[in-house]
Coordinates of C-alpha atoms in Angstrom, one line a residue:
M1 CA 121.0 58.2 115.1
V2 CA 117.6 59.3 113.7
D3 CA 114.6 57.8 115.0
T4 CA 112.9 56.9 111.4
W5 CA 113.4 57.4 107.9
S6 CA 110.9 59.8 106.7
E7 CA 110.1 61.9 104.0
T8 CA 113.1 61.9 101.3
A9 CA 114.9 59.0 99.8
L10 CA 117.4 58.9 96.7
L11 CA 116.3 56.1 93.9
S12 CA 118.6 54.9 91.0
I13 CA 118.3 52.5 88.5
S14 CA 121.5 51.2 86.3
K15 CA 122.2 48.9 83.7
A16 CA 125.6 46.4 84.2
S17 CA 128.2 48.7 83.3
G18 CA 125.8 51.8 82.8
T19 CA 125.6 55.1 84.4
E20 CA 123.0 55.6 87.5
V21 CA 120.4 57.2 86.1
Q22 CA 118.6 59.3 89.5
F23 CA 114.7 58.7 90.1
Y24 CA 113.6 60.0 92.8
T25 CA 112.9 63.5 92.1
L26 CA 110.0 62.1 90.0
T27 CA 109.0 59.5 92.5
E28 CA 106.4 59.2 95.8
T29 CA 106.4 56.1 96.9
V30 CA 108.5 53.0 96.7
D31 CA 107.4 49.2 98.2
V32 CA 110.0 46.2 98.4
D33 CA 108.8 43.0 98.8
I34 CA 112.4 41.1 99.6
G35 CA 110.5 37.4 98.7
E36 CA 109.4 35.0 101.1
K37 CA 112.1 32.3 102.0
G38 CA 109.0 29.5 103.1
F39 CA 108.8 26.3 103.9
D40 CA 105.9 23.5 102.9
V41 CA 104.8 20.9 106.0
I42 CA 105.6 17.1 105.1
S43 CA 102.7 14.9 107.3
T44 CA 104.2 11.9 108.8
L45 CA 102.0 8.8 109.5
A46 CA 103.1 8.7 113.3
G47 CA 101.2 12.7 113.3
G48 CA 104.5 14.2 113.2
R49 CA 105.6 17.0 110.5
L50 CA 108.4 17.5 108.6
V51 CA 109.7 21.0 107.4
K52 CA 110.5 21.0 103.6
F53 CA 112.2 24.3 102.5
T54 CA 111.4 26.1 99.5
P55 CA 113.5 28.3 97.3
Q56 CA 113.3 32.1 98.3
E57 CA 110.6 33.7 95.9
P58 CA 111.9 36.7 93.7
T59 CA 112.2 40.5 95.4
T60 CA 109.9 42.9 94.2
I61 CA 110.1 46.7 94.0
T62 CA 106.9 48.7 93.0
L63 CA 107.4 52.0 92.2
E64 CA 104.9 55.1 91.8
A65 CA 105.8 58.1 90.3
Y66 CA 104.9 61.2 88.0
P67 CA 106.9 61.4 84.5
V68 CA 106.1 63.5 82.1
E69 CA 108.1 62.1 79.5
A70 CA 108.0 58.8 78.1
G71 CA 112.3 57.7 78.5
T72 CA 115.3 59.3 79.9
D73 CA 116.7 60.8 76.1
T74 CA 120.1 62.0 78.3
G75 CA 122.2 62.2 81.5
T76 CA 121.7 61.1 84.9
T77 CA 118.3 62.4 85.8
G78 CA 115.5 60.1 85.1
K79 CA 113.0 61.6 83.0
G80 CA 110.7 58.6 82.2
F81 CA 110.4 54.7 82.6
V82 CA 108.8 53.1 79.7
D83 CA 112.4 52.3 78.3
L84 CA 113.0 50.6 81.7
L85 CA 110.6 48.1 80.1
W86 CA 111.0 48.1 76.3
G87 CA 114.7 49.6 74.4
G88 CA 117.0 49.7 77.4
I89 CA 118.0 52.7 79.6
L90 CA 118.8 55.7 77.2
S91 CA 117.6 53.5 74.3
D92 CA 116.4 57.0 72.4
T93 CA 118.9 59.7 72.8
S94 CA 117.2 62.3 71.0
Q95 CA 113.9 64.4 71.2
P96 CA 111.3 63.5 70.3
I97 CA 110.9 60.2 72.1
S98 CA 109.7 57.3 70.9
I99 CA 109.7 53.7 72.2
S100 CA 108.2 50.9 70.6
S101 CA 107.2 47.7 72.4
D102 CA 110.0 45.0 71.9
R103 CA 111.3 41.3 73.0
T104 CA 114.5 43.2 74.7
R105 CA 115.4 42.3 78.3
E106 CA 117.7 44.2 80.1
A107 CA 119.1 43.6 83.5
H108 CA 119.1 46.6 85.9
R109 CA 120.1 47.4 89.2
V110 CA 117.9 49.6 91.3
T111 CA 119.5 51.4 94.5
I112 CA 117.4 52.9 97.5
L113 CA 119.2 55.1 100.0
W114 CA 117.9 56.8 103.2
T115 CA 120.2 59.1 105.0
D116 CA 120.8 61.9 107.2
D117 CA 123.3 63.6 105.1
T118 CA 121.6 66.0 103.5
T119 CA 124.6 66.9 100.7
I120 CA 124.2 63.3 99.2
T121 CA 122.6 63.2 95.8
T122 CA 123.1 59.7 94.1
A123 CA 121.8 56.4 95.5
E124 CA 124.9 55.4 95.2
A125 CA 127.6 57.5 97.4
A126 CA 129.5 57.1 100.3
I127 CA 128.2 57.5 103.4
N128 CA 130.5 59.2 106.1
L129 CA 131.8 58.9 109.5
N130 CA 129.1 60.6 111.9
Q131 CA 126.0 60.4 109.4
T132 CA 123.5 57.4 109.1
G133 CA 121.5 55.4 106.4
L134 CA 120.1 52.3 105.1
R135 CA 120.3 51.4 101.6
I136 CA 118.8 48.5 99.8
I137 CA 120.4 47.3 96.4
A138 CA 118.9 45.1 94.1
K139 CA 120.4 44.2 90.9
N140 CA 120.1 41.6 88.1
G141 CA 116.7 42.2 88.1
Y142 CA 114.1 43.3 85.1
C143 CA 111.5 45.5 85.0
T144 CA 108.2 43.6 84.5
S145 CA 105.8 46.1 84.1
V146 CA 105.1 49.8 84.2
K147 CA 101.4 51.2 84.3
P148 CA 100.4 54.7 83.7
S149 CA 97.0 55.4 85.4
F150 CA 94.9 58.7 84.9
T151 CA 92.1 58.2 87.4
D152 CA 92.7 60.8 89.8
G153 CA 93.1 63.1 87.3
V154 CA 97.0 63.4 87.1
L155 CA 99.1 61.3 85.2
K156 CA 100.6 58.2 88.0
F157 CA 102.6 55.4 86.5
T158 CA 103.2 52.6 88.8
I159 CA 106.4 50.6 88.1
T160 CA 107.4 47.0 89.3
Y161 CA 110.6 45.2 89.4
K162 CA 111.5 41.6 89.7
F163 CA 114.8 40.4 91.1
P164 CA 115.5 36.8 91.7
P165 CA 117.4 36.1 94.9
F166 CA 120.4 34.5 93.6
D167 CA 122.1 34.7 90.7
K168 CA 123.2 31.2 88.4
S169 CA 126.1 31.1 90.6
G170 CA 124.4 31.2 93.6
N171 CA 126.0 34.5 94.9
G172 CA 123.2 36.9 96.4
N173 CA 121.1 39.8 94.1
V174 CA 119.9 41.5 96.9
E175 CA 122.1 43.6 99.6
I176 CA 120.7 45.7 102.7
Q177 CA 123.2 48.2 104.2
S178 CA 123.1 50.5 107.7
T179 CA 125.5 53.0 109.4
D180 CA 125.0 54.4 112.6
G181 CA 127.6 56.8 112.2
T182 CA 130.4 54.9 113.6
A183 CA 132.1 53.4 110.0
T184 CA 131.5 54.1 106.8
M185 CA 129.4 52.9 104.0
T186 CA 130.3 52.2 100.8
M187 CA 128.9 50.7 97.8
S188 CA 130.4 48.2 95.2
S189 CA 130.6 49.5 92.1
T190 CA 130.7 46.3 91.0
W191 CA 127.8 43.9 89.9
N192 CA 129.0 40.5 90.8

């Protein structure tokens, strides 16, 4: 078992029934806020306190990345992020890529994997016996922000995704998996 997960991770984004597109070669940082599962407190006349649970907040995933193209025109290697916000993954499949603002909102799944198996090249790959891994899967969410910045003299994009904690039937949209190497860890290919 490793002591910490550091230096490398795998990251993929896909649409429902779509191909996983790998973005880890462009991405520098990943921040995950699972969403507060809070409560309010109601004061009673006797000086007591009652707990009133509040719905869990959305999970937010923020990426910092360095693409040199607007979007991904073909294949399973991510080249840019604007098509995640406008038009959808692989929305322009020929060069030159041109993506215009629109009202389209396409549900995506984001998968992040840390593993000590150096042969694995996709975030959704199975982790075999004697290998360890930790995976975060968030589905049925939307890209809410793509912010280019040239402040430091290099073009950096900050990408934000938000995922509701549950779908309309109450099924979980966020899953975290891990294995210590004593069992195989696989990811379901289905969204629901």
